[in-house]
mmCIF file of C-alpha atoms and ligand atoms in Angstrom:
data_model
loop_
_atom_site.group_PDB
_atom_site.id
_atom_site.type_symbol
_atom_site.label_atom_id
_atom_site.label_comp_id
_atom_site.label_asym_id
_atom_site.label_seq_id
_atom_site.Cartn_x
_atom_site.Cartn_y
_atom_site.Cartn_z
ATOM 1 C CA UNK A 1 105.640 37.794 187.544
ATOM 2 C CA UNK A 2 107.663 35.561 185.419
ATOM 3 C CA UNK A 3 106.442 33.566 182.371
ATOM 4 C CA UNK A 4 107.036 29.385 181.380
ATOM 5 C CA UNK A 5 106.963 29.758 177.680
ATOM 6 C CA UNK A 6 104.269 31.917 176.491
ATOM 7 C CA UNK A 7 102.513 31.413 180.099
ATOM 8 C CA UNK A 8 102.421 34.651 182.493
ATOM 9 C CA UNK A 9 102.831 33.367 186.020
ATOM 10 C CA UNK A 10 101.436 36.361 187.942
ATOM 11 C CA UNK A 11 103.749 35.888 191.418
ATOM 12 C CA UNK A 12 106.373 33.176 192.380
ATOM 13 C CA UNK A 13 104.710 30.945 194.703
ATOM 14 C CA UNK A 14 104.056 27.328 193.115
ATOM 15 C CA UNK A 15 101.884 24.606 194.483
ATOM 16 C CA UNK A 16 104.020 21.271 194.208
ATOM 17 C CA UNK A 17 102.221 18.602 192.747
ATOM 18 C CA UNK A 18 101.829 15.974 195.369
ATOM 19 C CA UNK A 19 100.174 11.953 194.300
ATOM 20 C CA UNK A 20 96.812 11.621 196.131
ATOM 21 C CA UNK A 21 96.365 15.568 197.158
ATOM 22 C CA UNK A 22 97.064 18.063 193.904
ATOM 23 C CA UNK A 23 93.728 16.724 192.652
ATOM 24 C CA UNK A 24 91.241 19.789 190.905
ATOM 25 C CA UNK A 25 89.515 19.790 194.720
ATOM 26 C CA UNK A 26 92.703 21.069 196.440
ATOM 27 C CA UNK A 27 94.449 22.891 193.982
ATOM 28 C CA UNK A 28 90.966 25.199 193.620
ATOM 29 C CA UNK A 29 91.259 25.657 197.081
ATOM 30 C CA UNK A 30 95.109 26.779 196.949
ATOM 31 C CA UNK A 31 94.480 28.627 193.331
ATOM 32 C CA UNK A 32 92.034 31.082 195.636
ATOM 33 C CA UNK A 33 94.480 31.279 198.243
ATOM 34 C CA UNK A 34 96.501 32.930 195.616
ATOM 35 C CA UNK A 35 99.120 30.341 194.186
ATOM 36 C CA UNK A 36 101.070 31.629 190.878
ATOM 37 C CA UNK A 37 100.431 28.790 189.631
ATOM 38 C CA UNK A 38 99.131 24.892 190.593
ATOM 39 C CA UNK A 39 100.733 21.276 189.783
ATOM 40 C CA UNK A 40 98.543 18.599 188.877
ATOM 41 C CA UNK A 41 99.599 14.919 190.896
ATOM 42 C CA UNK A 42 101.634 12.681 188.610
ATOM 43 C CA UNK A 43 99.686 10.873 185.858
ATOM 44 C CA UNK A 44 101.530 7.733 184.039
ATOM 45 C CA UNK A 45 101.478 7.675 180.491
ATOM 46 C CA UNK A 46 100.777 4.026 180.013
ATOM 47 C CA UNK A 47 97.651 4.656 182.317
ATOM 48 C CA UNK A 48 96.799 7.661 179.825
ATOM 49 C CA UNK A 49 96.799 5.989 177.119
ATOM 50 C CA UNK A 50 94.752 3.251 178.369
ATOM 51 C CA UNK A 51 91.790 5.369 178.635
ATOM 52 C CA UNK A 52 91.647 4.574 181.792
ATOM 53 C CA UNK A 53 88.283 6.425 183.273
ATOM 54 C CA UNK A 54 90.344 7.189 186.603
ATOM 55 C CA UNK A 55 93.087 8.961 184.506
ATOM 56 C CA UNK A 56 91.628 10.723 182.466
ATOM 57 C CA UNK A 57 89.021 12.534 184.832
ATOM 58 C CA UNK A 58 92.869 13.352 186.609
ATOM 59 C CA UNK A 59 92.911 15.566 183.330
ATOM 60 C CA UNK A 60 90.155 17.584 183.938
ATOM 61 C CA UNK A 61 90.834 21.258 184.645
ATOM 62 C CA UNK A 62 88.742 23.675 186.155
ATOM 63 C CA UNK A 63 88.285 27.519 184.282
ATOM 64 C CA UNK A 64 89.560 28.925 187.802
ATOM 65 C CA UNK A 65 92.836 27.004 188.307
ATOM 66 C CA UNK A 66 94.949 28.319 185.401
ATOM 67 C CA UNK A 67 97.834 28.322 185.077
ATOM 68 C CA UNK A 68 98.709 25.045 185.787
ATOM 69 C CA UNK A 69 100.468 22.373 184.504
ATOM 70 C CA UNK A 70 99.357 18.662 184.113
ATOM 71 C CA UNK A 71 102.166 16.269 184.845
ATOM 72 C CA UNK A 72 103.109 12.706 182.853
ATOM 73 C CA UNK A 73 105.671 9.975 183.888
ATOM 74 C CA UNK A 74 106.865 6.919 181.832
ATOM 75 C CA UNK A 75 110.234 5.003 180.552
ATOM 76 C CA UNK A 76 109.693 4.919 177.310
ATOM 77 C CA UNK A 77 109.736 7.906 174.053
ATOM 78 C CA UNK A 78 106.755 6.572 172.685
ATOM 79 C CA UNK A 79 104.349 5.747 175.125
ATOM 80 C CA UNK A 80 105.934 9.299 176.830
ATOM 81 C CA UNK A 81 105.505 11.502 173.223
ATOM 82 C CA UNK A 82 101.849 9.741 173.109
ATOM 83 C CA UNK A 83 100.436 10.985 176.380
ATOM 84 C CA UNK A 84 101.631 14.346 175.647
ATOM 85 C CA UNK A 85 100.098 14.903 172.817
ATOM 86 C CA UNK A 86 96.671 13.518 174.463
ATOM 87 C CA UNK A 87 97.915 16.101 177.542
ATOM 88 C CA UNK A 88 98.655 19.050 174.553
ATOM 89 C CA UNK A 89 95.472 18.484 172.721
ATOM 90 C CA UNK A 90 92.551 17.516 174.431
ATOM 91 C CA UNK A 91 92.748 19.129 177.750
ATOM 92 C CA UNK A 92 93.207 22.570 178.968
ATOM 93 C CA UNK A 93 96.156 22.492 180.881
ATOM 94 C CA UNK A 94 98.649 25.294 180.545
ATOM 95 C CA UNK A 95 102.099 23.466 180.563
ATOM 96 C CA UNK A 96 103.070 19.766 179.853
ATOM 97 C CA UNK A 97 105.389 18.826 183.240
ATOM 98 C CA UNK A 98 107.502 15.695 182.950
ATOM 99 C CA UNK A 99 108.561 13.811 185.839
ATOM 100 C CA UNK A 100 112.003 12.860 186.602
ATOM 101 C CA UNK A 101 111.927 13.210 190.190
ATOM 102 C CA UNK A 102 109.366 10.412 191.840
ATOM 103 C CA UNK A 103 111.687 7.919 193.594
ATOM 104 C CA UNK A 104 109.466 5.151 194.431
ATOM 105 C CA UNK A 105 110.393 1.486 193.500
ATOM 106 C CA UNK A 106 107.138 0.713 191.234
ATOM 107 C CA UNK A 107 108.042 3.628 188.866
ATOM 108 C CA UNK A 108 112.555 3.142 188.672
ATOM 109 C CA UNK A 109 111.343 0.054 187.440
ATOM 110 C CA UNK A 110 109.849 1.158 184.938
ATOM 111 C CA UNK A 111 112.767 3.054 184.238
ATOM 112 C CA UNK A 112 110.894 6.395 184.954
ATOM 113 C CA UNK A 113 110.887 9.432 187.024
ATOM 114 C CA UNK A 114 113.914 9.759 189.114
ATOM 115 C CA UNK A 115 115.736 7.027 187.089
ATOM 116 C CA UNK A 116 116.449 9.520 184.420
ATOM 117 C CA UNK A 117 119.303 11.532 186.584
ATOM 118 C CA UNK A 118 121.515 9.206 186.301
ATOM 119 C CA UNK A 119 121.401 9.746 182.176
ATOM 120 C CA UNK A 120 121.369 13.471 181.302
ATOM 121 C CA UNK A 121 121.429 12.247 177.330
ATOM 122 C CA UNK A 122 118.452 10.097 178.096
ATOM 123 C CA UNK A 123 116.916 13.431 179.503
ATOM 124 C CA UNK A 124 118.089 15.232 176.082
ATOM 125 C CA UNK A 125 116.417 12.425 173.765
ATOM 126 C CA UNK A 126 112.805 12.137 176.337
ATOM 127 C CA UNK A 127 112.409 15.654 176.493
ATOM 128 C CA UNK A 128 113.301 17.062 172.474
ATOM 129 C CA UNK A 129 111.160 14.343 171.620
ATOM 130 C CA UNK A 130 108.114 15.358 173.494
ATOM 131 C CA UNK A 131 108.920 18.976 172.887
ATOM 132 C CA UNK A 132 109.079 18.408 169.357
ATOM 133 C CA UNK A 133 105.902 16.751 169.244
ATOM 134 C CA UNK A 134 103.498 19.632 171.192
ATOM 135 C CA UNK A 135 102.506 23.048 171.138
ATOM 136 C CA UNK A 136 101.989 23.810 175.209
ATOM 137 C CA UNK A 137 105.509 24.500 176.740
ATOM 138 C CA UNK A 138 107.007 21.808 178.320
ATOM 139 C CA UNK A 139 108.761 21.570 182.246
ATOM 140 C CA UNK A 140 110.861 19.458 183.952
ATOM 141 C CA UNK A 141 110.557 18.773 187.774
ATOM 142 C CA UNK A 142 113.588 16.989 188.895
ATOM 143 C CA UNK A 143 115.484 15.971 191.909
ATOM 144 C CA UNK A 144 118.855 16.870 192.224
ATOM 145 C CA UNK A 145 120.536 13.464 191.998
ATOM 146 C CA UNK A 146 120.087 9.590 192.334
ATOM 147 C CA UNK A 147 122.977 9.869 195.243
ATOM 148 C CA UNK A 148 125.145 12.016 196.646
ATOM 149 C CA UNK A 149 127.682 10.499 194.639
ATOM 150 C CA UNK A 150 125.666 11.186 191.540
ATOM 151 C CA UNK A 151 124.703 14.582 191.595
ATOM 152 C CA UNK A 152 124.479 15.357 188.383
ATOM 153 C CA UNK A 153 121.584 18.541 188.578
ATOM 154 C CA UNK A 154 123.557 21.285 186.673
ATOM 155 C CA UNK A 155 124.083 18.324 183.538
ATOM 156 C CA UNK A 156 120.361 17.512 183.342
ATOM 157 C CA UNK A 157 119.079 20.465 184.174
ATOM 158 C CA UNK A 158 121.055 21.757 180.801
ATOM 159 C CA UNK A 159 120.103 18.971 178.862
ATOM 160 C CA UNK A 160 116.554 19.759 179.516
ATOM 161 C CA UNK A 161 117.189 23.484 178.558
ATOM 162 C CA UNK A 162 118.839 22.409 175.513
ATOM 163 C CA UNK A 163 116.122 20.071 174.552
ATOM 164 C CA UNK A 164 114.008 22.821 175.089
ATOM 165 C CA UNK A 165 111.842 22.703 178.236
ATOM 166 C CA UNK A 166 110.880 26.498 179.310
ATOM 167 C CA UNK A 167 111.386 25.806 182.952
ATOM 168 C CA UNK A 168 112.467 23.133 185.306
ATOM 169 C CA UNK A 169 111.628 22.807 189.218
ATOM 170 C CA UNK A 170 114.455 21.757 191.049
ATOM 171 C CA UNK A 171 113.591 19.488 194.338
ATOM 172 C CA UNK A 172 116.966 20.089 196.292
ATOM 173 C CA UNK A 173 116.982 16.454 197.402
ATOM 174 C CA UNK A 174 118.222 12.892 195.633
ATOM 175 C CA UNK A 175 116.561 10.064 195.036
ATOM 176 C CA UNK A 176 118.015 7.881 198.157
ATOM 177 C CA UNK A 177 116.987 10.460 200.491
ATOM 178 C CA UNK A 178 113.047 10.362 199.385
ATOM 179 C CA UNK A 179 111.452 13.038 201.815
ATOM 180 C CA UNK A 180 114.238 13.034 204.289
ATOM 181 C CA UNK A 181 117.175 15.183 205.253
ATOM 182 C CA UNK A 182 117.538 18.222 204.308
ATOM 183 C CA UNK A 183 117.133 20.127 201.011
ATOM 184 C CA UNK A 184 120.460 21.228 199.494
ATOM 185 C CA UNK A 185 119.866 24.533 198.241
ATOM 186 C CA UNK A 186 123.129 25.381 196.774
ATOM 187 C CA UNK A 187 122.649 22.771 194.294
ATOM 188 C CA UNK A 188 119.687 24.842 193.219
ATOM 189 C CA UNK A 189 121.356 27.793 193.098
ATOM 190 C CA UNK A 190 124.261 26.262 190.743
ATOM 191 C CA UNK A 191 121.306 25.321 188.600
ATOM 192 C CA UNK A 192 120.104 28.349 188.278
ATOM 193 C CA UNK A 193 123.229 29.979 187.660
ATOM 194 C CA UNK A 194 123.958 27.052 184.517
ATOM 195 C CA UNK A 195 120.773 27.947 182.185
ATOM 196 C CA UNK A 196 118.878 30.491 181.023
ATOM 197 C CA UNK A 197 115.272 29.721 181.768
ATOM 198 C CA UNK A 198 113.289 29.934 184.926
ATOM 199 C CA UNK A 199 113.878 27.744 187.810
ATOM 200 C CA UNK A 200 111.771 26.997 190.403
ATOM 201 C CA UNK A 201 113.123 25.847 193.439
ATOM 202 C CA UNK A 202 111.820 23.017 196.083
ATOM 203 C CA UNK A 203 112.398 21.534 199.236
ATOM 204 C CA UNK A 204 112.187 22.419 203.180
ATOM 205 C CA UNK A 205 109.999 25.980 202.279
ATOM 206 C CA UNK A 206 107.774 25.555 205.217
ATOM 207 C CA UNK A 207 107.462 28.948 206.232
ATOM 208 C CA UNK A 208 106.914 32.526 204.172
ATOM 209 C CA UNK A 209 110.325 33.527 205.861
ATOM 210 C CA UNK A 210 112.394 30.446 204.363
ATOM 211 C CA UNK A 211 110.207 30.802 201.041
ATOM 212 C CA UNK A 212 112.336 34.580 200.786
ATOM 213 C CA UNK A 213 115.113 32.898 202.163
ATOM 214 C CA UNK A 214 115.356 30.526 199.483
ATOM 215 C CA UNK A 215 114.630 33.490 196.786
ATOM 216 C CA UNK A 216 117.157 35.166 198.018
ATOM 217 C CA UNK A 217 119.951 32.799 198.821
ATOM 218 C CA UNK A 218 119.589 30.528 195.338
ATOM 219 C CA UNK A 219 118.268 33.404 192.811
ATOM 220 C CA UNK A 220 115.292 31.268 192.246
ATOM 221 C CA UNK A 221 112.417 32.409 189.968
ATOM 222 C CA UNK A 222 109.997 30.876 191.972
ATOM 223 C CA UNK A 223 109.280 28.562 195.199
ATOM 224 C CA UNK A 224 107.119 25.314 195.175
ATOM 225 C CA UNK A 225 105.812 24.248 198.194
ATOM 226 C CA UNK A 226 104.879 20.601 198.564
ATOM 227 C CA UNK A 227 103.698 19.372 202.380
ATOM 228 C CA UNK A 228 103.736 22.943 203.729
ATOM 229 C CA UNK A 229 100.449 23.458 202.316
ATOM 230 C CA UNK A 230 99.014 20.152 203.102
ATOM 231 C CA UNK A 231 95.653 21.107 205.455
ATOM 232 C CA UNK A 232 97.344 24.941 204.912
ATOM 233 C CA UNK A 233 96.514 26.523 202.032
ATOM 234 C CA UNK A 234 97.253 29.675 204.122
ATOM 235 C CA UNK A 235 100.998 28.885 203.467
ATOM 236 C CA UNK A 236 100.690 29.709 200.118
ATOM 237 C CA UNK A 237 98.514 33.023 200.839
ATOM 238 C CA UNK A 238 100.619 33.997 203.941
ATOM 239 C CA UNK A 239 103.727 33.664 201.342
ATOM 240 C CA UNK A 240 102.422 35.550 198.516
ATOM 241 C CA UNK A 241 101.651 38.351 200.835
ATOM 242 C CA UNK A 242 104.899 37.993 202.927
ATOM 243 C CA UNK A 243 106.905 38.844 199.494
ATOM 244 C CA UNK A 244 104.299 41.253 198.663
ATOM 245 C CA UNK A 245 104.783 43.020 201.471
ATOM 246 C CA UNK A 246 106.938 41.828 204.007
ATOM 247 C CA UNK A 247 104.446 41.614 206.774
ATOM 248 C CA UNK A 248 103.388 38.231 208.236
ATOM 249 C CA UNK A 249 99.873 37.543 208.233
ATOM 250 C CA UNK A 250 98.316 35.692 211.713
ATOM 251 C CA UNK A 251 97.634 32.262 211.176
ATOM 252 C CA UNK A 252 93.720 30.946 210.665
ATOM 253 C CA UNK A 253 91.460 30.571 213.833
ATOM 254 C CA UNK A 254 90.011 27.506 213.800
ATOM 255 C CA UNK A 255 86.354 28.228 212.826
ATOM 256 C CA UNK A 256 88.087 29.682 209.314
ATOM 257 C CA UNK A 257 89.826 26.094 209.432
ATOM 258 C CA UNK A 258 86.888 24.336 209.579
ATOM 259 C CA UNK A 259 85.393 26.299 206.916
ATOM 260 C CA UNK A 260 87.780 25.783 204.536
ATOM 261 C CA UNK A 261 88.483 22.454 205.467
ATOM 262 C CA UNK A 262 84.506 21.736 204.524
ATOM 263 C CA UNK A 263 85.243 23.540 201.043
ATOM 264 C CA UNK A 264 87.484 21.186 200.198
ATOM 265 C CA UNK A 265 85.761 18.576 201.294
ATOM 266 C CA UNK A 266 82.829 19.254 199.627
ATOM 267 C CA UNK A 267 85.066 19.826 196.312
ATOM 268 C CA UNK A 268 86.183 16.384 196.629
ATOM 269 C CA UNK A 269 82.918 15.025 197.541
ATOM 270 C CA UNK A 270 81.592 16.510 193.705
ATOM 271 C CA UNK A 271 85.391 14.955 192.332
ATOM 272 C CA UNK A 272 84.742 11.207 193.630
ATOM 273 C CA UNK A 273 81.895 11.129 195.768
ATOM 274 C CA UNK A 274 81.051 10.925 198.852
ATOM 275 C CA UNK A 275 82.693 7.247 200.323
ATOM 276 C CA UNK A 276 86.289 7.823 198.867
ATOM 277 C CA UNK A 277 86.502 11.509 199.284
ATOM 278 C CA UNK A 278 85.551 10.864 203.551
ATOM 279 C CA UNK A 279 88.348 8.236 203.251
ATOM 280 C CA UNK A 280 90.714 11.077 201.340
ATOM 281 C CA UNK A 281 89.394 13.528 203.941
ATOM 282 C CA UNK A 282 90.417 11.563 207.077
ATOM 283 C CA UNK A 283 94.230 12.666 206.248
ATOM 284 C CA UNK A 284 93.568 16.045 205.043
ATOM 285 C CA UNK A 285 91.564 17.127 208.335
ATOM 286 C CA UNK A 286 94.244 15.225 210.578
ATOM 287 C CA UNK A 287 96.425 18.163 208.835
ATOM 288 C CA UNK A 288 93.947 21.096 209.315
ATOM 289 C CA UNK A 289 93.680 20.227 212.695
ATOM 290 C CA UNK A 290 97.567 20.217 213.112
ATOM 291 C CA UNK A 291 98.920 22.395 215.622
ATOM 292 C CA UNK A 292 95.604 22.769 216.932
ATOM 293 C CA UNK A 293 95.271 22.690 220.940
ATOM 294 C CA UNK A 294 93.095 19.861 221.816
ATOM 295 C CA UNK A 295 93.249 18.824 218.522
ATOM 296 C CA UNK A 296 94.951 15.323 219.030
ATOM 297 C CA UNK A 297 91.727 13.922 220.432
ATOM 298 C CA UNK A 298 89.658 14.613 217.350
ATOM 299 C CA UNK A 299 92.327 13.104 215.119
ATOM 300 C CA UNK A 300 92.096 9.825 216.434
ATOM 301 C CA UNK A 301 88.528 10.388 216.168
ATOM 302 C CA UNK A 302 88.792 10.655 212.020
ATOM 303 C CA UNK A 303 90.187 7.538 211.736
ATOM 304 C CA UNK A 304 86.617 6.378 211.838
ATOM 305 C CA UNK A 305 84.400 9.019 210.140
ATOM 306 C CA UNK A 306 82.849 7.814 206.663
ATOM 307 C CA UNK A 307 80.140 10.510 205.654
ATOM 308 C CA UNK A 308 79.999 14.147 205.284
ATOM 309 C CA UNK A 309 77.488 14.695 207.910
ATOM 310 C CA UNK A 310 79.761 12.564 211.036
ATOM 311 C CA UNK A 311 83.009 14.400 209.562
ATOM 312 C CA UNK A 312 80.886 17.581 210.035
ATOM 313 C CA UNK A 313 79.265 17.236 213.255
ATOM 314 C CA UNK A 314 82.473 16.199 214.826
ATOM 315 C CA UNK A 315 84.232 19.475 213.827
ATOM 316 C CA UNK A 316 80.850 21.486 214.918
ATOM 317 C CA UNK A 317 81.043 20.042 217.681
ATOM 318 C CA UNK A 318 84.906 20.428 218.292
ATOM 319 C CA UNK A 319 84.242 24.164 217.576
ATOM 320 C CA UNK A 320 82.055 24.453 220.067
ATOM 321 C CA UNK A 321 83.560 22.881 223.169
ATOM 322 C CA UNK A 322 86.807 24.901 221.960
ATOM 323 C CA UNK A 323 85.187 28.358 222.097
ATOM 324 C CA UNK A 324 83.617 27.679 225.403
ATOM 325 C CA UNK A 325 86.835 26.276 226.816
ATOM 326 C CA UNK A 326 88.147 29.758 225.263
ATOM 327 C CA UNK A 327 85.512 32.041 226.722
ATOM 328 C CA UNK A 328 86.135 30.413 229.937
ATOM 329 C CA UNK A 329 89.642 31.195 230.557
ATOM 330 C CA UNK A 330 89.102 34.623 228.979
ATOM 331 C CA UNK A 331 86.374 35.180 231.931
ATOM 332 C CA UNK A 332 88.840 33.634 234.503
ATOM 333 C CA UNK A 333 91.779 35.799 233.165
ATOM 334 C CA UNK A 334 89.598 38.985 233.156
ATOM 335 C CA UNK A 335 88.699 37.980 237.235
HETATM 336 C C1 LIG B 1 102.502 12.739 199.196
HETATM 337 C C2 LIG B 1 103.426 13.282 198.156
HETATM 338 C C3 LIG B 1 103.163 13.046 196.822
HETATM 339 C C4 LIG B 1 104.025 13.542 195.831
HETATM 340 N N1 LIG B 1 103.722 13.344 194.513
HETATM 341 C C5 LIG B 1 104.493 13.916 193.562
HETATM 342 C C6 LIG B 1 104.112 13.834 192.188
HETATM 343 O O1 LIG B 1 103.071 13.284 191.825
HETATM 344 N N2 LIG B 1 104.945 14.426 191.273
HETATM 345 C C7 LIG B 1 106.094 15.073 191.646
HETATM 346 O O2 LIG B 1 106.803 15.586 190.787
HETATM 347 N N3 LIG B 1 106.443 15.185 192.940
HETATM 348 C C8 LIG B 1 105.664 14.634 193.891
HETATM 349 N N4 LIG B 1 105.989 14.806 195.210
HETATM 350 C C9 LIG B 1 107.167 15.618 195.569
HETATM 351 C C10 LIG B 1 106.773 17.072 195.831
HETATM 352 O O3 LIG B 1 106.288 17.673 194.652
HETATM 353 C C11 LIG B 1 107.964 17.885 196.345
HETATM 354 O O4 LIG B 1 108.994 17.822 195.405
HETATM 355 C C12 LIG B 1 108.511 17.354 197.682
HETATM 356 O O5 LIG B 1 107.453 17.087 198.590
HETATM 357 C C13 LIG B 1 109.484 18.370 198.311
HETATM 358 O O6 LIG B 1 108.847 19.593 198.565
HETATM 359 P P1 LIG B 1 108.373 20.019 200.062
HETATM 360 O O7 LIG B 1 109.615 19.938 200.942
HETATM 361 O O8 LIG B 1 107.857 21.409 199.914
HETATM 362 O O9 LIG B 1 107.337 19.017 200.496
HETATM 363 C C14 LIG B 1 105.166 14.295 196.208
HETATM 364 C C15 LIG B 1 105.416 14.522 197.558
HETATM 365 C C16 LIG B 1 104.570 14.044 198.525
HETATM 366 C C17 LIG B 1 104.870 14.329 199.975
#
C-alpha cells in the first residue's frame, strides 16, 4: 500500500493509461482483476472545455473503479488550470494526472505533453498553477527525456515535486524513441532517489517477474503496465499475486478468454454502442486471442466482424473446434 496525496493505493500495480483502450469498459475489467489503481486515456483540455459530448462522457467514472486518476493535456496555464478545475469539481475521479509524456506530432504542436521536458521551469509554472487551483492531488506522468541528449528526468521530476504534485510516473523512455527500444530503468531509479514522493515506474514490465524486477532494481513505489495488459488483464492479476506471494499463477484457458473478452465487450457495447464498440473490439480480441494456437486464423477473421452476435459466434465456434481438436490428441496420446 502506498498513498498519492490523501489517496490509499491498496498494492503497487498501476494500469497505464493508454488513448483508445483505458476507457471505463476496460479499466472495470482490469479494476476486478485487482489493479491498485486505474489511468483514465488522455483527455485535452481545449476539448474539455468545449463541452464536447465525446469528452466529457471520457469523464465519467464508475463507483467500482476507484482509485483512479483522470488525465488532462494542453500548452497553455489557462486553458490547462480550467480543465482541472472542471476534472476537480464535477467528476469523481480520485487524482488530477497531467500529461507530459505523449509524443505524437498533433499534440508538440500544441506545445503539450512531451514538449514540456525540455523546460523543467515550464513544468514548475504548469503544474503550481494547477495545483494551486484544486483540491484532488495532482500527478505527473512523464517520459524521461525529449532525446538522449536531453535527459533531463531527475530536473523535472523535482520541479514537479516542488510545485507540488504527490506522485509522478516515470515512462523510462524519451520522446524520439515513442514505443521503441528499450526502457532505461536507471533513469527511474535516479528519479526516485532525487524526491521525496512516490514514483511509479513504466516501461518494458511485460511479465510479473520483470514487474519485481523493476521494484527491486529502481526502488519504485509502484509499476504501471501499459500494452502488457492489452487483451490480458491477467497481467495485472498474475502480478499482484506474484508480489503477494511469489508464486506464478497459470495463464487463462481460452474459454475464460472468451469470457472475459465478452465482458468487456459488452461493457463497451453499454459505453458507445454497439457499431463503434465491434469496430474497438476487432483490436482488443486480435489481443485476447494472442498467443493462442490456431488463433491466427480467427484474427484475420475479425477484421470483418461488425455486431455482437458474428463477434460471438465466431469465438463459440472457435471454442469449439479447439476443444475437440484438444480432446482428440488427448485420446490419441492416451492410445
Ligand atoms: C495505444 C497507446 C496509447 C497511449 N495513450 C497514453 C495516454 O493517453 N496518456 C499517457 O500518459 N500515456 C499513454 N500511453 C503510454 C503508456 O501509458 C505507457 O507509458 C507506455 O505504453 C509504456 O508502457 P508499457 O511499456 O507498459 O506499454 C499510450 C500508449 C499506448 C501504447
Amino acid at each position: 500500500m502506498f498513498k498519492i496525496g490523501n489517496v490509499e493505493i491498496p498494492n503497487r500495480v498501476v494500469l497505464a493509461p493508454m488513448a483508445g483502450i483505458s476507457n471505463v469498459a476496460f479499466r472495470k475489467t482490469v479494476k476486478e482483476f485487482g489493479a491498485g489503481m486505474v489511468c483514465a486515456e488522455m483527455i485535452s483540455d481545449k476539448a474539455l472545455l468545449l463541452n464536447s459530448k465525446r469528452t466529457l462522457k471520457m469523464l465519467e467514472v464508475d463507483e467500482a473503479e476507484h482509485p483512479i486518476s483522470l488525465q488532462i493535456f494542453g500548452g497553455e496555464k489557462e486553458t490547462l488550470v480550467e480543465a482541472a478545475k472542471y476534472v476537480d469539481q464535477h467528476t469523481n475521479a480520485d487524482i488530477i494526472d497531467i500529461n507530459m509524456g505523449c509524443p505524437v506530432n498533433k499534440v508538440i504542436r500544441c506545445e503539450a505533453g512531451a514538449r514540456w521536458l525540455l523546460d523543467p521551469n515550464k513544468i514548475y509554472e504548469m503544474v503550481s498553477a494547477v495545483v494551486e487551483a484544486v483540491e484532488k492531488p495532482v500527478t505527473c506522468k512523464m517520459r524521461i527525456g525529449w532525446d538522449e541528449d536531453h535527459i533531463y528526468a531527475v530536473e523535472n521530476a523535482k520541479a514537479a515535486e516542488r510545485a507540488g504534485a504527490s506522485a509522478i510516473a516515470m515512462h523510462g523512455r524519451t520522446r524520439v524513441q515513442m514505443y521503441e527500444g528499450k526502457a532505461n530503468w536507471k533513469v527511474i531509479k535516479e528519479v526516485k532517489e532525487a524526491v521525496s514522493i512516490p514514483v511509479i515506474g513504466n516501461g518494458d514490465v511485460t511479465s510479473p517477474e520483470l514487474a519485481k524486477k523493476m521494484l527491486d532494481e529502481t526502488g519504485v513505489d509502484a509499476v504501471m503496465i501499459g500494452r502488457a495488459a492489452q487483451g490480458n488483464p491477467w497481467m495485472i492479476y498474475r502480478t499482484v499475486h506474484y508480489l503477494k506471494t511469489g508464486e506464478l499463477l497459470d495463464e487463462p484457458d481460452l474459454k475464460e478468454k472468451i469470457d472475459v473478452l465478452t465482458l468487456h465487450m459488452d461493457r463497451l457495447i453499454d459505453l458507445k454502442g454497439e457499431k463503434t464498440a465491434l469496430m474497438e473490439m476487432r483490436k482488443h480480441a486480435s489481443w485476447y486471442l494472442r498467443n493462442v494456437r490456431g488463433g491466427g486464423k480467427i484474427r484475420q477473421s475479425l477484421k470483418e466482424v461488425s455486431t455482437r452476435e458474428e463477434l460471438v459466434n465466431m469465438l463459440q465456434e472457435f471454442l469449439k473446434e479447439t476443444s475437440t481438436r484438444e480432446h482428440k490428441l488427448n485420446k490419441e496420446i492416451l492410445v
